[in-house]
Coordinates of N, CA and C in Angstrom, one line a residue:
M1 N -29.4 -32.0 61.8 CA -28.7 -31.0 60.9 C -27.4 -30.6 61.5
S2 N -26.1 -30.5 61.1 CA -24.9 -30.1 61.6 C -24.3 -28.6 60.5
R3 N -24.2 -27.7 61.3 CA -24.2 -26.1 61.1 C -22.3 -26.3 60.5
A4 N -22.0 -27.2 61.2 CA -20.4 -27.8 61.0 C -20.3 -28.2 59.2
A5 N -20.9 -29.0 58.9 CA -21.2 -29.9 57.9 C -21.3 -28.4 56.8
L6 N -22.3 -27.7 57.1 CA -22.1 -26.4 56.1 C -21.1 -25.6 56.2
L7 N -20.1 -25.7 56.9 CA -19.0 -24.6 57.0 C -18.1 -25.7 56.4
V8 N -18.0 -27.1 56.3 CA -17.0 -27.7 55.2 C -17.5 -27.6 53.6
L9 N -19.4 -27.7 53.5 CA -19.3 -27.7 52.1 C -19.6 -26.1 51.6
A10 N -19.3 -25.3 52.6 CA -18.8 -23.5 51.9 C -17.6 -23.3 51.6
D11 N -16.7 -24.0 52.7 CA -15.7 -23.8 52.7 C -14.8 -23.6 51.5
G12 N -13.9 -22.8 50.9 CA -12.9 -22.6 49.7 C -12.3 -23.9 49.5
R13 N -11.9 -24.2 50.4 CA -10.9 -25.2 50.4 C -11.8 -26.6 50.1
F14 N -12.8 -27.1 50.5 CA -13.9 -28.1 50.3 C -13.2 -28.6 48.5
P15 N -12.9 -29.7 48.3 CA -11.8 -30.0 46.8 C -12.8 -30.3 45.6
A16 N -14.0 -29.1 45.3 CA -14.9 -29.2 44.6 C -14.3 -28.5 43.0
G17 N -13.1 -28.2 43.2 CA -12.6 -26.9 41.9 C -13.1 -26.0 41.7
G18 N -13.5 -25.3 42.6 CA -14.2 -24.0 42.3 C -12.9 -23.1 42.0
H19 N -12.0 -23.3 42.9 CA -10.6 -22.3 43.1 C -10.3 -22.3 41.3
A20 N -10.3 -23.0 40.7 CA -9.8 -22.5 39.5 C -10.6 -22.0 38.2
H21 N -11.8 -21.8 39.0 CA -13.0 -20.9 38.3 C -13.0 -19.6 38.8
S22 N -13.2 -18.6 38.0 CA -13.2 -17.1 38.4 C -14.6 -16.5 38.2
G23 N -15.9 -17.5 37.8 CA -16.9 -16.9 37.4 C -17.0 -15.8 36.8
G24 N -16.6 -15.3 35.9 CA -16.6 -14.6 34.9 C -15.9 -13.1 35.2
A25 N -15.0 -13.2 36.4 CA -14.2 -12.3 36.7 C -13.1 -12.0 35.8
E26 N -12.4 -12.4 35.6 CA -11.4 -12.4 35.0 C -11.4 -11.6 33.2
A27 N -13.0 -12.1 32.5 CA -13.1 -11.5 31.3 C -13.4 -10.0 31.8
A28 N -14.3 -9.9 33.1 CA -14.7 -8.8 33.5 C -13.3 -7.8 33.8
V29 N -11.9 -8.2 34.2 CA -11.2 -7.7 34.6 C -10.7 -6.9 33.4
K30 N -10.3 -8.2 32.1 CA -9.8 -7.7 31.3 C -10.5 -6.8 30.3
A31 N -11.8 -6.9 30.2 CA -12.9 -5.4 29.9 C -13.0 -4.2 30.6
G32 N -12.3 -4.3 31.4 CA -12.2 -3.3 32.4 C -13.4 -2.8 33.2
R33 N -14.2 -4.1 33.3 CA -15.3 -3.7 34.3 C -15.3 -3.6 35.8
I34 N -13.8 -4.6 36.0 CA -13.9 -4.6 37.7 C -12.2 -4.4 37.4
R35 N -11.9 -2.9 38.1 CA -10.6 -2.0 38.5 C -10.4 -2.0 40.0
D36 N -11.2 -2.3 40.6 CA -10.8 -2.2 42.4 C -12.5 -2.9 42.6
A37 N -12.0 -2.5 44.5 CA -12.8 -3.1 45.1 C -14.4 -2.9 44.8
A38 N -14.6 -1.4 44.6 CA -16.1 -1.1 44.0 C -16.5 -1.7 42.9
G39 N -15.7 -1.8 41.9 CA -15.9 -2.7 40.5 C -16.4 -4.0 40.8
L40 N -15.8 -4.8 41.7 CA -16.2 -5.8 42.0 C -17.1 -6.1 42.6
E41 N -17.5 -5.1 43.9 CA -18.6 -5.6 44.4 C -20.2 -5.2 43.3
E42 N -20.0 -4.5 42.9 CA -21.3 -3.7 41.6 C -21.0 -5.4 40.7
F43 N -20.1 -5.7 40.5 CA -19.8 -7.2 39.7 C -20.4 -8.2 40.5
C44 N -20.3 -8.3 41.6 CA -20.4 -9.8 42.2 C -22.2 -9.3 42.5
R45 N -22.6 -8.0 42.9 CA -23.9 -8.0 43.7 C -24.7 -8.4 42.2
G46 N -24.5 -7.9 40.9 CA -25.0 -8.5 40.0 C -25.4 -9.8 39.5
R47 N -24.4 -10.3 39.7 CA -23.8 -11.8 39.6 C -24.9 -12.7 40.4
L48 N -25.0 -11.9 41.8 CA -25.6 -12.5 43.3 C -27.2 -13.0 42.6
H49 N -27.6 -11.8 42.4 CA -28.9 -11.6 41.9 C -29.4 -12.2 40.2
T50 N -28.5 -12.8 39.7 CA -29.0 -13.7 38.2 C -28.0 -15.0 38.6
A51 N -27.1 -15.1 38.3 CA -26.3 -16.8 38.2 C -26.6 -17.1 39.9
G52 N -26.7 -16.2 41.0 CA -26.2 -16.9 42.1 C -27.8 -16.9 42.6
L53 N -28.7 -16.3 42.0 CA -29.9 -16.7 42.6 C -30.5 -18.0 42.2
V54 N -30.2 -18.3 40.7 CA -30.8 -19.5 39.9 C -29.8 -20.8 40.4
A55 N -28.6 -20.6 40.8 CA -27.9 -21.7 41.3 C -28.9 -21.8 42.9
A56 N -28.9 -20.9 43.7 CA -29.5 -21.1 44.7 C -30.8 -21.9 45.0
A57 N -31.6 -21.6 44.1 CA -32.8 -22.5 43.9 C -32.8 -23.4 43.4
L58 N -31.9 -23.8 42.7 CA -31.7 -25.1 42.2 C -30.7 -26.1 43.4
A59 N -30.3 -25.4 43.9 CA -29.4 -26.5 45.0 C -30.5 -26.3 46.4
A60 N -31.4 -25.4 46.4 CA -32.5 -25.7 47.6 C -33.7 -26.6 47.6
A61 N -33.9 -26.7 46.1 CA -34.7 -27.7 45.4 C -34.4 -29.0 45.7
A62 N -33.0 -29.5 45.3 CA -32.4 -30.5 45.4 C -32.5 -31.1 46.8
A63 N -31.8 -29.9 47.6 CA -31.9 -30.5 48.9 C -32.9 -30.9 49.7
A64 N -34.1 -30.2 49.2 CA -35.7 -30.7 49.4 C -36.4 -32.0 48.9
G65 N -35.2 -32.6 48.0 CA -35.7 -33.9 47.7 C -36.7 -34.0 46.3
C66 N -36.7 -32.8 45.6 CA -37.0 -32.8 44.4 C -36.0 -33.6 43.3
D67 N -36.5 -34.4 42.2 CA -36.2 -34.7 41.3 C -35.0 -34.2 40.8
P68 N -33.6 -34.9 41.5 CA -32.5 -34.5 40.9 C -32.2 -34.1 39.2
L69 N -32.9 -35.3 38.6 CA -32.6 -35.1 36.8 C -33.6 -34.3 36.7
A70 N -34.7 -33.9 37.0 CA -35.4 -32.9 36.5 C -34.8 -31.5 36.7
L71 N -34.4 -31.5 38.0 CA -33.7 -30.4 37.9 C -32.4 -29.8 37.4
D72 N -31.6 -31.1 37.0 CA -30.5 -31.1 36.2 C -31.1 -30.4 34.8
E73 N -32.3 -30.7 34.0 CA -32.7 -30.3 32.9 C -33.0 -29.0 33.2
A74 N -33.8 -28.9 34.3 CA -33.8 -27.3 34.2 C -32.9 -26.4 34.5
A75 N -31.7 -26.7 34.8 CA -30.3 -26.0 34.7 C -30.1 -26.0 33.5
D76 N -30.1 -26.8 32.7 CA -29.4 -26.7 31.3 C -30.7 -25.6 30.6
A77 N -31.6 -26.1 30.5 CA -32.6 -24.5 30.2 C -32.0 -23.1 30.6
R78 N -31.6 -23.1 31.5 CA -31.5 -21.8 32.1 C -29.6 -21.4 31.9
T79 N -29.3 -22.4 31.1 CA -27.7 -22.0 31.0 C -27.3 -22.3 29.6
P80 N -28.1 -21.3 28.8 CA -28.0 -21.3 27.3 C -26.4 -21.2 26.5
V81 N -25.4 -21.0 27.2 CA -24.5 -20.8 26.9 C -23.5 -21.8 26.7
P82 N -23.1 -22.7 25.9 CA -22.5 -23.8 25.8 C -21.0 -24.2 27.0
A83 N -20.2 -22.9 26.4 CA -19.1 -22.6 27.7 C -19.5 -22.9 29.5
L84 N -20.7 -22.1 29.3 CA -21.2 -22.4 30.9 C -21.9 -23.7 31.3
R85 N -22.5 -24.6 30.1 CA -22.8 -25.6 30.8 C -21.6 -26.5 30.7
L86 N -20.7 -26.4 29.8 CA -19.7 -27.2 30.4 C -18.9 -27.1 31.5
T87 N -19.0 -25.9 31.7 CA -18.4 -25.5 33.1 C -19.1 -26.0 34.3
A88 N -20.4 -26.2 34.2 CA -21.4 -26.3 35.4 C -20.9 -27.7 35.4
R89 N -21.4 -28.4 34.6 CA -21.3 -30.0 34.5 C -19.3 -30.3 34.9
R90 N -18.9 -29.9 34.7 CA -17.2 -30.2 35.0 C -17.3 -30.1 36.6
L91 N -17.7 -28.8 37.0 CA -17.9 -28.3 38.5 C -18.6 -29.5 38.7
G92 N -19.8 -29.7 38.5 CA -20.6 -30.5 39.1 C -19.9 -32.2 39.5
R93 N -19.3 -32.5 38.3 CA -18.7 -33.7 38.6 C -17.4 -33.8 39.7
Q94 N -16.9 -32.5 39.5 CA -16.0 -32.5 41.0 C -16.7 -32.2 41.8
M95 N -17.4 -31.9 42.2 CA -18.5 -31.8 43.3 C -19.0 -33.5 43.8
M96 N -18.8 -33.8 42.9 CA -19.7 -35.0 43.2 C -18.6 -36.2 43.8
R97 N -17.4 -35.8 43.3 CA -16.5 -37.1 43.7 C -16.1 -36.5 45.4
A98 N -16.4 -35.4 45.6 CA -15.9 -34.6 47.1 C -17.1 -35.4 47.9
A99 N -18.3 -35.2 47.4 CA -19.5 -35.2 48.2 C -19.6 -36.6 48.4
R100 N -19.8 -37.3 47.4 CA -19.7 -39.2 47.4 C -18.4 -39.0 48.7
A101 N -17.2 -38.7 48.7 CA -16.2 -39.5 49.4 C -16.7 -38.8 51.0
T102 N -17.1 -37.6 51.1 CA -17.4 -36.9 52.4 C -18.7 -37.0 52.8
W103 N -19.8 -37.3 52.4 CA -21.0 -37.6 53.3 C -21.9 -38.6 52.1
P104 N -21.3 -40.2 51.6 CA -21.8 -40.9 51.0 C -23.3 -41.4 51.1
S105 N -24.1 -41.4 49.9 CA -25.5 -41.6 49.8 C -26.1 -42.2 48.8
A106 N -27.0 -42.9 49.0 CA -27.5 -44.0 47.6 C -27.9 -42.7 46.5
E107 N -28.3 -41.3 47.0 CA -29.0 -40.5 46.2 C -27.9 -39.6 45.0
L108 N -26.7 -39.5 46.0 CA -25.3 -39.2 45.1 C -24.9 -40.3 43.8
D109 N -25.0 -41.5 44.6 CA -24.7 -42.4 43.5 C -25.4 -42.7 42.3
A110 N -27.0 -42.2 42.6 CA -28.0 -42.4 41.4 C -27.1 -41.2 40.6
L111 N -27.2 -40.2 41.1 CA -27.5 -39.2 40.0 C -26.1 -39.4 39.4
A112 N -24.7 -39.6 40.4 CA -23.5 -40.0 39.5 C -23.7 -41.0 38.5
A113 N -24.6 -41.8 38.6 CA -24.6 -43.3 37.8 C -25.8 -42.5 36.4
A114 N -26.3 -41.8 36.5 CA -27.4 -41.3 35.5 C -26.5 -40.5 34.8
R115 N -25.7 -39.6 35.5 CA -25.4 -38.3 34.7 C -23.4 -38.8 34.8
P116 N -23.0 -39.8 34.3 CA -21.7 -39.6 34.5 C -20.7 -38.5 34.0
R117 N -21.1 -38.0 32.9 CA -20.3 -36.7 32.7 C -20.5 -35.5 33.3
G118 N -21.4 -35.5 34.6 CA -21.7 -34.9 35.4 C -22.9 -34.0 35.5
A119 N -23.2 -34.1 36.3 CA -24.7 -32.9 36.5 C -24.2 -31.7 36.9
H120 N -25.4 -30.5 36.8 CA -24.7 -29.1 37.0 C -24.2 -28.9 38.2
Q121 N -23.7 -28.1 38.7 CA -23.0 -28.1 39.9 C -24.2 -27.6 41.2
P122 N -24.8 -26.8 40.7 CA -25.9 -26.4 41.9 C -26.8 -27.5 42.3
V123 N -27.2 -28.3 41.2 CA -27.9 -29.7 41.9 C -27.1 -30.4 42.6
V124 N -25.6 -31.2 42.1 CA -25.2 -31.7 43.1 C -24.7 -31.4 44.6
L125 N -24.4 -30.0 44.4 CA -24.2 -29.0 45.9 C -25.4 -29.3 46.8
G126 N -26.8 -29.2 45.9 CA -27.7 -29.5 46.9 C -28.2 -30.8 47.2
L127 N -27.8 -31.9 46.5 CA -28.0 -33.4 47.0 C -26.5 -33.4 47.8
A128 N -25.8 -33.1 48.0 CA -24.8 -32.9 48.9 C -25.1 -32.6 50.2
A129 N -25.2 -31.0 50.1 CA -26.1 -30.6 51.3 C -27.2 -31.8 52.0
R130 N -28.2 -32.1 50.7 CA -29.0 -33.2 51.7 C -28.5 -34.5 52.3
S131 N -27.7 -35.1 52.0 CA -26.7 -35.8 52.1 C -25.7 -36.0 53.6
A132 N -25.5 -34.5 53.7 CA -25.2 -34.2 54.9 C -25.9 -33.6 55.6
G133 N -27.3 -33.7 55.6 CA -28.2 -33.7 56.5 C -28.5 -32.2 57.0
L134 N -28.2 -31.4 55.8 CA -28.6 -29.9 56.0 C -29.6 -29.5 55.5
A135 N -30.4 -28.5 55.6 CA -31.8 -28.2 55.0 C -31.4 -27.2 53.8
P136 N -32.9 -27.3 53.1 CA -32.8 -26.4 51.8 C -32.0 -24.8 52.0
L137 N -32.4 -24.5 53.0 CA -31.6 -23.0 52.8 C -30.3 -22.8 53.6
D138 N -29.9 -23.8 53.7 CA -28.4 -24.1 54.0 C -27.8 -24.3 52.7
A139 N -28.5 -24.9 52.1 CA -27.8 -25.1 50.6 C -27.8 -24.2 49.4
A140 N -29.5 -23.1 49.8 CA -29.2 -22.0 48.9 C -27.8 -21.3 49.1
H141 N -27.6 -21.4 51.0 CA -26.9 -20.2 51.5 C -25.1 -20.3 50.8
A142 N -25.2 -21.7 50.2 CA -24.0 -22.3 50.2 C -23.8 -21.9 48.9
A143 N -24.8 -21.8 48.0 CA -24.9 -22.0 46.7 C -24.5 -20.6 46.2
A144 N -25.4 -19.7 46.6 CA -25.1 -18.1 46.7 C -24.2 -17.5 47.0
Y145 N -23.1 -18.0 48.3 CA -21.9 -17.6 48.4 C -21.1 -17.9 47.5
E146 N -21.3 -19.1 47.1 CA -20.0 -19.6 46.1 C -20.2 -18.7 44.7
S147 N -21.5 -18.2 44.6 CA -21.4 -17.3 43.1 C -20.7 -16.0 43.4
I148 N -20.2 -15.6 44.6 CA -19.5 -14.4 44.8 C -18.3 -14.6 45.1
S149 N -18.1 -15.5 46.0 CA -16.6 -15.9 46.6 C -15.9 -16.1 45.6
G150 N -16.4 -16.9 44.8 CA -15.4 -17.3 43.8 C -14.6 -16.0 43.0
P151 N -15.6 -14.9 42.3 CA -14.8 -13.6 41.6 C -14.2 -12.9 42.6
A152 N -14.8 -13.2 43.9 CA -13.8 -12.1 45.0 C -12.6 -12.9 44.8
T153 N -12.4 -14.1 45.0 CA -10.9 -14.4 45.1 C -10.2 -14.4 43.9
A154 N -10.9 -14.7 42.9 CA -10.3 -14.1 41.6 C -9.4 -13.0 41.1
A155 N -10.5 -12.2 41.9 CA -10.1 -10.5 42.1 C -8.3 -10.0 42.6
V156 N -8.4 -11.2 43.5 CA -7.2 -10.9 44.5 C -6.0 -11.0 43.7
R157 N -6.4 -12.0 42.9 CA -5.2 -12.9 42.2 C -5.0 -11.9 40.5
L158 N -5.9 -11.6 39.9 CA -6.3 -10.8 38.7 C -5.7 -9.6 39.1
L159 N -6.0 -8.7 40.0 CA -5.7 -7.2 39.9 C -4.6 -7.1 41.4
S160 N -4.0 -8.0 41.9 CA -3.5 -8.1 43.0 C -4.4 -7.2 44.0
L161 N -5.5 -7.2 44.1 CA -6.3 -6.5 44.8 C -6.2 -7.0 46.4
D162 N -6.3 -5.9 47.5 CA -5.9 -6.0 48.3 C -7.1 -7.3 49.4
P163 N -6.5 -8.5 49.7 CA -7.4 -9.5 50.1 C -8.7 -8.8 51.1
F164 N -8.1 -7.7 51.8 CA -9.1 -7.2 53.0 C -10.0 -6.6 52.1
D165 N -9.6 -5.9 51.1 CA -11.0 -5.0 50.4 C -11.8 -6.6 49.8
A166 N -11.3 -7.2 49.2 CA -12.0 -8.4 48.8 C -12.9 -8.8 49.8
T167 N -12.5 -9.4 50.8 CA -13.7 -9.7 51.8 C -14.5 -8.9 52.6
A168 N -14.2 -7.2 52.1 CA -14.9 -6.5 52.9 C -16.1 -6.4 51.6
V169 N -15.7 -6.9 50.7 CA -16.9 -6.9 49.4 C -17.9 -8.0 50.0
L170 N -17.2 -9.2 50.2 CA -18.2 -10.0 50.7 C -19.1 -9.9 51.8
A171 N -18.7 -9.4 52.7 CA -19.4 -8.6 54.1 C -20.1 -8.1 53.6
R172 N -20.2 -6.8 52.8 CA -21.1 -6.1 52.6 C -22.2 -6.4 51.6
L173 N -22.4 -7.9 51.2 CA -23.0 -8.3 50.4 C -23.8 -9.3 51.1
A174 N -24.0 -9.4 52.5 CA -24.3 -10.5 53.6 C -26.1 -10.3 53.5
A175 N -26.3 -9.2 54.0 CA -27.9 -9.0 53.8 C -28.6 -9.2 52.0
P176 N -28.0 -8.6 51.3 CA -28.5 -9.3 49.9 C -28.7 -10.8 49.6
L177 N -27.3 -11.7 50.6 CA -27.1 -13.1 50.0 C -28.6 -13.9 50.7
D178 N -28.3 -13.2 52.0 CA -29.9 -13.9 52.6 C -30.7 -13.7 52.1
Q179 N -31.2 -12.7 51.3 CA -32.1 -12.3 50.7 C -32.4 -13.6 49.3
V180 N -31.3 -13.7 48.9 CA -31.5 -14.1 47.8 C -31.4 -15.8 48.4
A181 N -31.1 -16.0 49.3 CA -31.1 -17.4 50.1 C -32.7 -17.6 50.1
E182 N -33.3 -16.9 50.7 CA -34.8 -17.4 51.4 C -35.8 -16.8 50.1
Q183 N -35.3 -16.1 49.3 CA -36.2 -16.4 47.8 C -36.3 -17.5 46.9
A184 N -35.1 -17.8 47.3 CA -34.6 -19.1 46.2 C -35.2 -20.6 47.2
V185 N -35.1 -20.3 48.3 CA -36.1 -21.6 48.9 C -37.6 -21.5 48.6
E186 N -38.2 -20.4 48.9 CA -39.7 -19.8 48.7 C -39.9 -20.7 47.3
A187 N -39.0 -20.3 45.8 CA -39.5 -21.0 44.8 C -39.3 -22.3 45.0
A188 N -38.2 -22.8 45.8 CA -38.2 -24.7 45.6 C -39.2 -25.1 46.1
R189 N -39.8 -24.5 47.4 CA -41.2 -25.0 47.9 C -42.5 -25.1 46.9
R190 N -42.0 -24.7 46.0 CA -43.7 -24.5 45.0 C -43.2 -25.7 44.0
V191 N -42.1 -26.0 43.5 CA -41.8 -27.1 42.6 C -42.4 -28.5 42.7
P192 N -42.7 -29.1 43.9 CA -43.6 -30.1 43.8 C -45.1 -30.0 43.2
L193 N -45.4 -28.8 43.5 CA -46.9 -28.4 42.8 C -46.9 -27.8 41.5
E194 N -46.0 -27.1 41.4 CA -45.6 -26.3 40.1 C -44.8 -26.7 39.0
G195 N -43.9 -27.7 39.3 CA -42.9 -28.2 38.4 C -41.7 -27.1 38.5
T196 N -40.7 -27.6 37.8 CA -39.6 -26.7 37.7 C -39.5 -25.1 37.0
G197 N -40.6 -24.9 36.7 CA -41.1 -23.7 36.0 C -41.3 -22.6 37.1
A198 N -41.6 -23.2 38.2 CA -41.4 -22.5 39.6 C -40.2 -21.8 40.1
L199 N -39.1 -22.5 39.1 CA -37.8 -21.7 39.7 C -37.1 -20.8 39.0
P200 N -36.3 -19.9 39.9 CA -36.1 -18.2 38.9 C -35.2 -19.0 37.6
A201 N -35.3 -17.6 36.8 CA -34.4 -18.1 35.2 C -34.0 -16.7 35.3
A202 N -33.4 -16.1 36.4 CA -32.9 -15.0 35.9 C -31.8 -15.1 35.1
S203 N -31.8 -14.0 34.1 CA -30.2 -14.0 33.3 C -29.3 -13.1 33.1
A204 N -28.1 -13.2 32.6 CA -27.1 -12.1 32.6 C -25.9 -12.4 31.7
P205 N -27.1 -11.7 30.4 CA -26.5 -11.7 29.2 C -25.2 -11.3 28.9
L206 N -24.4 -10.5 29.4 CA -23.0 -10.4 29.6 C -22.5 -11.3 30.2
L207 N -22.8 -12.2 31.2 CA -21.7 -13.3 31.5 C -21.4 -14.1 30.2
D208 N -23.1 -14.6 30.0 CA -23.1 -15.4 28.9 C -22.0 -15.1 27.8
I209 N -22.2 -14.2 27.3 CA -21.3 -13.4 25.9 C -20.0 -13.7 26.1
T210 N -19.5 -13.2 27.7 CA -18.1 -13.3 28.0 C -17.5 -14.6 28.0
A211 N -18.5 -15.4 28.6 CA -18.1 -16.9 29.0 C -17.7 -17.7 27.3
E212 N -18.0 -17.1 26.5 CA -18.0 -17.7 25.4 C -16.7 -17.0 24.8
Q213 N -16.5 -15.9 25.0 CA -15.5 -15.2 24.7 C -14.0 -16.0 25.1
H214 N -14.5 -16.0 26.7 CA -13.3 -16.4 27.6 C -12.9 -18.1 27.1
A215 N -13.7 -18.7 27.0 CA -13.4 -20.0 26.8 C -12.8 -20.2 25.5
A216 N -12.8 -18.8 24.2 CA -11.5 -19.3 23.4 C -10.5 -18.5 23.2
W217 N -10.2 -17.9 24.6 CA -8.9 -17.4 24.9 C -7.8 -18.5 24.9
P218 N -6.6 -18.4 24.1 CA -5.4 -19.2 23.9 C -4.6 -19.1 25.2
V219 N -4.5 -18.3 26.2 CA -3.9 -17.9 27.2 C -5.4 -17.5 28.5
R220 N -5.3 -18.0 29.7 CA -6.2 -17.4 30.5 C -5.6 -18.3 31.8
L221 N -5.6 -17.3 32.8 CA -5.6 -17.6 34.6 C -6.2 -19.0 34.8
F222 N -7.7 -18.4 35.0 CA -8.6 -19.2 35.1 C -9.7 -20.2 34.1
A223 N -10.0 -21.3 34.3 CA -10.9 -22.2 33.7 C -12.3 -21.6 33.2
S224 N -12.8 -20.4 33.8 CA -13.9 -19.9 33.1 C -13.9 -18.8 34.2

């Protein structure tokens, strides 16, 4: 296991396409739910414990060697909104391209062949972590961090928010992020015996609703 590989995977400059997505922050800014660092922190905390937890558990399960196709179906069941399913698969396709170039593996090749239009991004991320020799907890941390780092970065551009303030938000969420990652790994450990129903299915209805609305905007800065 290489901690350097985890740094590469979690780096915002890893060419997996995440920079083009706000994780719902653009819609939240327009609606006035994010106006400053305090609003951003509230938004990110909620996202971490819902979408972030689900993504972290899927990634941990994939990194642990669970069937990625079953996990992809589980991800679909936990993503009821068409706009978010489309986004997850687009990001998964881009993550797959980056992962296969960086950490080639037969498992990545098999998933790419089975899901040519893209598997859900957290599943691909977890399989990429596995191919890089990382542990399920590493994959969970990477997925959970991505769930809040994207909105934080987007808020800097959308609000001209001080990047120091945005980074401080991420730092304040470090302890909750660790807890979410550990919770995700514990759920992933139960999958071999209990099936994918053991994975969390935390929902964020407002994120779902605004994702559909955002997808219909004629002009937007971010893809989602």
